[in-house]
Coordinates of C-alpha atoms and ligand atoms in Angstrom, one line a residue:
M1 CA 97.4 96.3 101.4
L2 CA 96.3 98.8 98.9
V3 CA 92.7 99.5 98.4
A4 CA 91.4 100.8 94.9
R5 CA 87.9 102.1 94.1
T6 CA 88.4 103.9 90.8
L7 CA 90.3 103.0 87.6
A8 CA 92.7 105.4 87.9
D9 CA 93.7 103.7 91.4
L10 CA 93.3 100.6 90.3
R11 CA 95.7 101.2 87.5
A12 CA 98.5 102.9 89.4
A13 CA 98.5 100.1 92.2
C14 CA 98.7 97.5 89.4
A15 CA 101.7 99.2 87.7
D16 CA 103.3 99.5 91.3
L17 CA 102.8 95.8 92.1
R18 CA 104.0 95.0 88.3
R19 CA 107.2 97.2 88.7
P20 CA 109.2 94.5 90.4
A21 CA 108.1 92.6 87.2
Q22 CA 105.8 90.5 89.3
A23 CA 102.6 88.8 88.0
L24 CA 99.3 89.4 89.1
A25 CA 96.9 86.7 90.1
L26 CA 93.3 88.0 90.3
V27 CA 90.4 86.2 93.0
P28 CA 87.3 87.9 91.7
T29 CA 84.6 87.4 94.5
M30 CA 81.1 89.1 95.5
G31 CA 82.6 89.3 99.3
A32 CA 81.1 88.3 102.3
L33 CA 84.5 86.4 102.5
H34 CA 84.7 82.9 104.2
Q35 CA 87.4 79.8 104.2
G36 CA 86.5 78.9 100.6
H37 CA 87.5 82.5 99.4
R38 CA 90.5 82.4 101.5
A39 CA 92.0 79.5 100.1
L40 CA 91.5 81.0 96.6
V41 CA 93.9 84.0 97.7
R42 CA 96.1 81.6 99.4
A43 CA 96.5 79.6 96.0
A44 CA 97.4 82.9 94.4
T45 CA 99.7 83.9 96.5
A46 CA 101.7 80.4 96.6
S47 CA 101.8 81.0 92.8
G48 CA 104.3 83.7 93.6
A49 CA 102.2 86.3 91.8
A50 CA 100.8 89.4 93.7
P51 CA 97.3 88.7 94.9
V52 CA 94.5 90.9 93.6
A53 CA 91.3 90.3 94.9
S54 CA 88.2 92.1 93.3
I55 CA 84.8 92.5 95.5
F56 CA 81.8 93.1 93.2
V57 CA 78.3 92.2 93.6
N58 CA 77.4 91.7 90.4
P59 CA 73.6 92.6 89.4
L60 CA 74.0 91.2 85.9
Q61 CA 74.3 87.5 87.1
F62 CA 71.1 88.1 89.4
A63 CA 67.7 87.3 87.7
A64 CA 64.8 89.7 89.0
N65 CA 63.6 87.1 91.3
E66 CA 66.7 86.3 92.9
D67 CA 68.5 87.7 96.0
L68 CA 70.5 90.5 95.0
T69 CA 69.2 92.9 97.7
R70 CA 69.4 90.5 100.6
Y71 CA 73.1 89.1 99.4
P72 CA 75.7 89.7 102.3
R73 CA 77.5 92.7 102.7
D74 CA 80.7 93.2 105.0
E75 CA 83.1 95.4 103.2
A76 CA 84.9 96.3 106.4
G77 CA 85.1 92.6 107.4
D78 CA 86.1 91.2 104.2
L79 CA 88.9 94.2 103.7
A80 CA 90.2 92.7 107.2
T81 CA 90.1 89.5 105.8
L82 CA 92.1 90.3 102.7
R83 CA 94.7 91.7 105.0
A84 CA 95.2 88.9 106.8
E85 CA 95.6 86.6 104.0
G86 CA 98.4 89.3 102.8
C87 CA 96.4 90.0 99.7
A88 CA 98.5 92.9 97.9
L89 CA 95.3 94.7 96.3
A90 CA 91.5 95.0 96.9
W91 CA 89.5 96.4 93.8
L92 CA 86.1 97.4 94.9
P93 CA 84.7 99.0 91.9
D94 CA 81.3 100.6 91.7
L95 CA 78.1 100.0 89.7
A96 CA 78.7 102.9 87.4
T97 CA 82.2 101.7 86.5
M98 CA 81.6 98.3 85.9
Y99 CA 78.3 99.0 83.8
P100 CA 79.0 102.3 82.3
D101 CA 75.4 104.3 80.9
G102 CA 74.6 102.9 77.7
E103 CA 77.0 99.9 77.1
A104 CA 76.1 97.5 74.4
T105 CA 78.3 94.6 75.2
T106 CA 77.8 91.3 77.0
I107 CA 79.4 88.1 76.7
T108 CA 77.3 84.7 76.1
V109 CA 78.8 81.5 76.3
A110 CA 77.1 78.6 75.0
G111 CA 78.7 75.0 75.6
P112 CA 79.4 74.4 79.3
A113 CA 77.1 77.2 80.1
R114 CA 73.9 75.8 78.5
H115 CA 72.3 73.3 81.1
W116 CA 72.2 73.2 84.9
E117 CA 72.7 76.4 86.3
G118 CA 72.7 77.8 82.9
A119 CA 69.0 76.3 82.4
A120 CA 67.7 77.2 86.1
R121 CA 68.9 80.7 86.0
P122 CA 68.7 82.1 82.8
G123 CA 71.0 84.8 81.8
H124 CA 73.0 84.0 85.0
F125 CA 76.3 82.8 83.1
R126 CA 75.9 85.9 80.8
G127 CA 76.5 88.1 84.0
V128 CA 79.2 86.1 85.1
A129 CA 81.0 86.0 82.0
T130 CA 80.8 89.3 81.2
V131 CA 81.6 90.9 84.7
C132 CA 84.9 88.3 84.7
A133 CA 85.7 89.8 81.2
K134 CA 85.6 93.2 82.6
L135 CA 87.7 92.6 85.7
F136 CA 90.4 90.7 83.7
G137 CA 90.4 93.9 81.2
Q138 CA 90.8 96.1 84.3
V139 CA 93.2 94.4 86.5
R140 CA 95.1 92.4 83.2
P141 CA 95.9 89.4 85.6
D142 CA 98.7 86.9 84.5
Q143 CA 96.4 84.0 86.6
A144 CA 92.6 84.1 87.5
Y145 CA 91.5 81.9 90.5
F146 CA 88.2 80.3 90.7
G147 CA 86.3 77.8 93.2
E148 CA 85.8 74.1 92.1
K149 CA 82.7 74.6 94.5
D150 CA 81.2 76.4 91.4
W151 CA 82.2 74.0 89.0
Q152 CA 80.3 74.8 86.0
Q153 CA 81.4 78.5 86.2
L154 CA 85.0 77.4 86.3
Q155 CA 84.1 75.6 82.9
V156 CA 82.3 78.5 81.5
I157 CA 85.0 81.2 82.5
R158 CA 87.8 78.5 81.0
R159 CA 85.7 78.0 77.9
M160 CA 85.6 82.1 77.6
V161 CA 89.4 82.5 78.0
T162 CA 90.1 79.8 75.4
D163 CA 87.4 81.0 73.1
L164 CA 88.4 84.8 73.0
L165 CA 92.3 84.0 73.4
L166 CA 92.6 86.2 76.6
P167 CA 96.2 86.2 77.7
L168 CA 95.6 84.7 81.2
R169 CA 95.6 81.2 83.0
V170 CA 92.5 80.0 84.9
V171 CA 93.2 78.1 88.0
G172 CA 90.7 75.8 89.7
V173 CA 90.8 75.6 93.7
E174 CA 89.2 72.7 95.5
T175 CA 86.3 73.3 97.6
V176 CA 86.6 74.4 101.0
R177 CA 84.1 72.3 103.4
E178 CA 82.8 72.7 107.1
A179 CA 83.7 69.8 109.4
D180 CA 80.6 68.1 108.2
G181 CA 81.2 68.3 104.7
L182 CA 78.8 71.0 103.5
A183 CA 80.2 73.2 100.9
M184 CA 81.2 76.7 102.3
S185 CA 79.1 79.2 100.9
S186 CA 78.2 83.0 101.5
R187 CA 74.6 81.6 101.5
N188 CA 75.0 79.2 104.3
R189 CA 73.9 81.7 106.5
F190 CA 70.6 82.1 105.3
L191 CA 70.0 78.2 106.7
S192 CA 67.9 77.8 109.8
P193 CA 69.4 75.5 112.5
Q194 CA 67.3 72.9 111.4
Q195 CA 68.4 73.2 108.0
R196 CA 71.8 73.6 108.8
T197 CA 71.9 70.2 110.3
Q198 CA 70.1 68.5 107.0
A199 CA 72.3 70.8 104.5
P200 CA 75.4 68.4 104.4
M201 CA 73.2 65.5 103.1
L202 CA 73.9 66.9 99.7
A203 CA 77.5 66.5 100.1
A204 CA 77.0 63.1 101.6
A205 CA 75.0 61.9 98.8
L206 CA 77.8 62.9 96.1
R207 CA 80.2 61.1 97.9
D208 CA 78.2 58.1 98.3
V209 CA 77.5 58.1 94.6
A210 CA 81.0 58.8 94.0
E211 CA 82.0 55.6 96.1
R212 CA 79.3 53.8 94.5
L213 CA 80.4 54.5 91.2
A214 CA 84.1 53.8 91.8
A215 CA 82.9 50.3 92.9
G216 CA 81.1 50.0 89.6
E217 CA 77.3 50.2 90.5
A218 CA 75.5 51.9 87.3
A219 CA 75.1 55.6 87.3
P220 CA 71.3 55.9 86.2
A221 CA 70.0 54.1 89.4
L222 CA 72.7 55.7 91.7
L223 CA 71.4 58.9 90.5
A224 CA 67.6 58.0 90.8
E225 CA 68.2 56.6 94.1
A226 CA 70.2 59.9 95.7
R227 CA 67.5 62.1 94.1
A228 CA 64.8 60.1 95.6
V229 CA 66.7 60.2 99.2
L230 CA 67.6 63.9 99.1
Q231 CA 63.7 64.8 98.1
R232 CA 62.4 62.5 101.4
L233 CA 65.1 64.9 103.2
D234 CA 63.3 68.0 102.3
F235 CA 65.4 68.9 99.3
A236 CA 63.8 70.5 96.3
V237 CA 66.3 68.8 94.3
D238 CA 66.9 70.5 90.9
Y239 CA 69.3 68.1 89.3
F240 CA 71.9 65.6 90.5
A241 CA 73.8 64.6 87.4
L242 CA 76.7 62.7 86.2
V243 CA 78.4 65.2 83.2
D244 CA 81.5 65.4 81.3
G245 CA 83.8 67.8 83.6
E246 CA 84.8 69.9 80.8
T247 CA 81.6 70.2 78.5
L248 CA 79.1 69.7 81.5
S249 CA 77.2 67.4 78.9
P250 CA 75.5 64.5 80.6
V251 CA 77.3 61.1 80.8
N252 CA 76.3 57.5 81.3
S253 CA 79.1 56.3 83.0
A254 CA 82.1 57.6 85.0
I255 CA 84.3 58.2 82.0
P256 CA 87.8 59.8 83.0
G257 CA 87.2 63.6 84.0
A258 CA 83.3 62.9 84.9
R259 CA 81.8 65.2 87.5
L260 CA 78.9 64.5 89.6
I261 CA 77.2 68.0 90.2
A262 CA 74.2 68.8 92.1
A263 CA 71.5 71.8 92.9
A264 CA 68.8 71.7 95.5
G265 CA 67.0 73.9 97.5
L266 CA 66.6 73.8 101.2
G267 CA 64.2 76.6 102.4
T268 CA 65.2 79.5 100.4
V269 CA 68.8 78.5 99.9
R270 CA 69.7 77.0 96.7
L271 CA 72.7 74.5 97.5
L272 CA 75.3 73.7 95.1
D273 CA 78.0 71.2 95.2
N274 CA 80.1 68.5 93.2
I275 CA 82.8 65.9 93.2
A276 CA 84.9 63.9 91.0
A277 CA 83.1 61.0 90.0
G278 CA 84.4 57.3 90.2
Q279 CA 87.4 58.1 92.2
A280 CA 86.0 59.4 95.5
A281 CA 89.2 58.2 97.5
A282 CA 91.1 60.9 95.7
Y283 CA 88.8 63.6 96.9
P284 CA 88.9 63.2 101.0
R285 CA 86.5 65.6 102.7
K286 CA 88.0 69.0 103.7
I287 CA 88.1 69.3 107.3
V288 CA 88.4 73.0 108.3
D289 CA 89.0 74.3 111.8
P290 CA 86.2 76.8 112.3
A291 CA 88.2 79.0 114.6
Ligands
AMP301 P1 81.4 84.1 95.5 O1 82.0 85.4 96.2 O2 80.5 83.5 95.9 O3 81.1 84.7 93.8 O4 82.8 83.3 94.9 C1 83.7 83.8 94.7 C2 85.1 82.7 94.2 O5 85.2 82.0 95.4 C3 84.4 81.8 93.2 O6 85.2 81.2 92.2 C4 84.0 80.7 94.1 O7 83.9 79.3 93.3 C5 84.9 80.7 95.1 N1 84.4 79.7 96.3 C6 83.2 79.8 97.1 N2 83.0 79.0 97.6 C7 84.1 78.4 97.8 C8 84.6 77.3 98.6 N3 83.7 76.5 99.2 N4 85.8 76.5 98.6 C9 86.7 77.0 97.4 N5 86.1 78.0 96.5 C10 85.0 78.8 97.0

């Protein structure tokens, strides 16, 4: 696996990989890699393109009160993981490369970025869109892979790529879950043992509502019930909503493409999850062997 830490090295590595006329598939990450990230690299590899993974903890997407300094970092472990997955190139830019002194340009997406995480974390999607645009400009991938785990982020990136006519395809990859249903996340390590036993209830609530929507129950009552149940279980529910899967606008029934999305705090950890609405049978819980 090639490892690039400067733009010059990146350009040389990308040129090498492209020489046999191979397409590049980018997997942007913030490191602390787990099975969810591995699934993205595998999907990128399966496309036939050369998989390129970036690792950059992006300060622009963290608000002042958020967890930038305690965000987990494990460069050696991450590089070993990427090597094991057959990644062709790891791109590890530093802060000065990503944010040159005096830069004047950031990217603001409205539309799908407006509600939910966009409202709870002002500036978050501006940071995500800006860093992804920079990564796309640096690597010039033919495809970029993002997890459905961050459903709203996936739609924001799709929208940016469409609006800015960027010459790449955005591919979403199904959420990888622990055996008990909890969506894998780099932040799960901050759950106490007690919170870890409670955390899968968020996914369970989403599945329950999806199944009952599919069975024809009315959305507003189901959503209110799920919020109340989670609150009783000590979740600080930020939102538990039924939305249009593309625009993220709230909807009142499980129209085609609708998505159930949720964010809830458990201790200091903000858990995010989502599921297709009204067709739970098509979304079996993904069991991952912890080994
Ligand atoms: P992060 O390192 O948390 O910024 O995530 C990098 C990419 O991995 C994003 O596209 C995430 O949506 C994706 N990702 C994170 N967790 C999972 C998961 N459990 N399953 C699938 N993709 C994930």
